[in-house]
Structure formats: C-alpha cells, structure tokens
XYZ file of C-alpha atoms in Angstrom:
127
model
C 0.024 -0.088 0.039
C 0.700 3.782 0.141
C 3.096 4.803 2.364
C 4.550 8.067 3.240
C 7.185 9.021 5.474
C 8.010 12.555 6.756
C 11.207 13.821 7.794
C 13.299 16.822 8.521
C 12.100 18.804 11.265
C 13.319 20.156 14.268
C 13.287 22.909 16.305
C 14.618 26.990 15.042
C 14.351 30.253 16.498
C 12.005 32.797 14.819
C 13.704 33.455 11.450
C 15.249 30.538 10.740
C 14.777 27.907 7.805
C 13.764 24.202 7.461
C 13.255 21.441 4.400
C 11.064 19.053 5.380
C 11.314 16.118 3.026
C 8.499 12.719 2.331
C 9.080 10.001 0.718
C 6.623 8.208 -0.975
C 6.481 4.249 -1.688
C 3.749 1.439 -2.696
C 2.629 3.329 -5.509
C 2.342 2.225 -9.240
C 1.006 4.987 -11.031
C 2.047 7.868 -8.359
C -1.064 9.943 -7.017
C -1.974 13.132 -8.745
C -1.618 16.121 -6.673
C 1.063 16.164 -3.194
C -0.209 18.440 -0.533
C 1.860 19.717 2.997
C -0.459 19.721 5.858
C 0.004 20.997 9.732
C -1.904 20.614 12.891
C -1.074 22.812 16.175
C -1.853 21.550 19.824
C -6.141 22.576 19.942
C -6.263 23.729 16.532
C -7.547 21.957 13.558
C -5.291 20.753 10.692
C -4.983 23.031 8.049
C -3.452 22.860 4.061
C -0.039 24.658 3.924
C 0.959 23.657 0.556
C 0.053 21.595 -2.522
C 1.238 20.295 -6.278
C 0.372 18.309 -8.793
C 2.353 15.612 -9.814
C 2.041 16.062 -13.077
C 2.118 20.064 -14.227
C 4.077 20.998 -10.901
C 1.859 23.555 -10.547
C 2.092 24.975 -6.435
C -0.952 25.884 -4.105
C -0.229 27.610 -1.214
C -1.986 28.748 2.401
C -2.021 32.308 2.666
C 0.026 31.929 5.347
C 2.412 30.342 3.062
C 3.020 32.240 0.798
C 6.064 34.106 0.076
C 7.663 31.763 2.653
C 6.825 28.297 1.728
C 8.016 26.068 -1.938
C 6.704 22.958 -2.184
C 8.535 21.213 -4.723
C 9.015 17.431 -5.887
C 11.200 14.985 -7.368
C 9.261 12.803 -9.461
C 12.289 10.127 -10.475
C 12.950 9.681 -6.296
C 9.251 10.255 -5.065
C 9.789 12.740 -2.996
C 8.172 15.623 -2.118
C 9.390 18.590 -0.157
C 8.726 21.999 1.832
C 11.290 24.221 1.998
C 10.048 26.837 5.003
C 11.799 30.051 5.575
C 11.360 32.664 7.689
C 9.483 30.477 10.131
C 7.436 32.514 12.965
C 6.423 30.762 16.440
C 2.857 30.635 14.838
C 4.292 27.992 12.324
C 5.208 25.365 14.965
C 3.151 22.390 14.386
C 3.024 18.803 13.365
C 3.283 18.645 9.528
C 1.726 16.047 7.395
C 2.474 14.835 4.415
C -0.559 13.805 2.466
C -1.620 12.703 -1.078
C -4.540 11.588 -3.533
C -5.187 9.051 -5.841
C -3.981 8.781 -9.142
C -8.023 9.241 -9.573
C -7.689 12.965 -8.274
C -9.409 15.530 -10.417
C -8.531 18.282 -7.678
C -5.781 19.611 -6.069
C -6.547 22.039 -3.370
C -6.106 23.316 0.223
C -9.343 22.578 1.261
C -10.330 19.242 1.806
C -8.268 17.037 3.661
C -10.856 14.081 2.787
C -9.299 13.896 -0.523
C -6.031 13.266 0.558
C -6.608 9.419 1.630
C -2.873 8.645 2.159
C -1.436 10.444 5.035
C 2.050 10.092 6.524
C 2.864 10.067 10.475
C 3.659 13.956 10.433
C 7.193 15.401 11.764
C 7.572 18.244 14.266
C 8.471 21.689 13.813
C 8.613 23.808 17.005
C 9.892 27.538 16.268
C 10.867 29.445 19.574
C 10.901 32.886 19.706
C-alpha cells in the first residue's frame, strides 16, 4: 500500500529555515496531487501547500505564501517543503498527504481529498 514518510522537522528560532521531506512508496502510477498539512495543539488541521504531480502547479495557504515552497522529485518519489522565515505560529506537526491518481482536483480546502497520510514530523519555532 501507499506509504508516506516525513523527515526534516526540528526546533529552530524565529527567522530560521527548515526543509521537510516526504518519501512516497507503494505507488505504481503515482498520485494526482501531493500536499503538506499541519496541525498545532488545540487547533484544526490546515493545508499549507500542494502540488499537482504532473504539471507541477502549486497552491499555498495565505500563511505560507512568500515563505514556503513546495517541490518534488518525481524520479525519487520525493516531495519537499522548504520553509523560510519561520515564525512561532508555524509550530505544529506537519503531515505529508497524497491523493489517488484518479483525483481531479488539488486543493487545500478539504483534507478528505487526500486518503494517504504520513505519520507527521514536528516543527517547533521559538521566539
């Protein structure tokens, strides 16, 4: 089955950077869309960034625009999230997620579009 494994989380000071990685396996044909979501304690899960696998079109939450960049290496089945100028409000568990290859949209509005999820990686930003 599809497996997603995140890595790259950690603790940084405000203004710092982190690069999250997501390794995908178990795919034969890949997914239509890959995304990054996050959930802070006591808050709902929210979409951060997404990318369509074929075209490379990207989508960002307002909180991520200008600071975060999603990218992929399809040959390695890897998805990345480069996070710059981190703020304490970015502290959360970050999850990699994937749609099926039959999905027809790539949005951050509805996490149920993503049936496959990683276990999460913690990002802590101190002030």
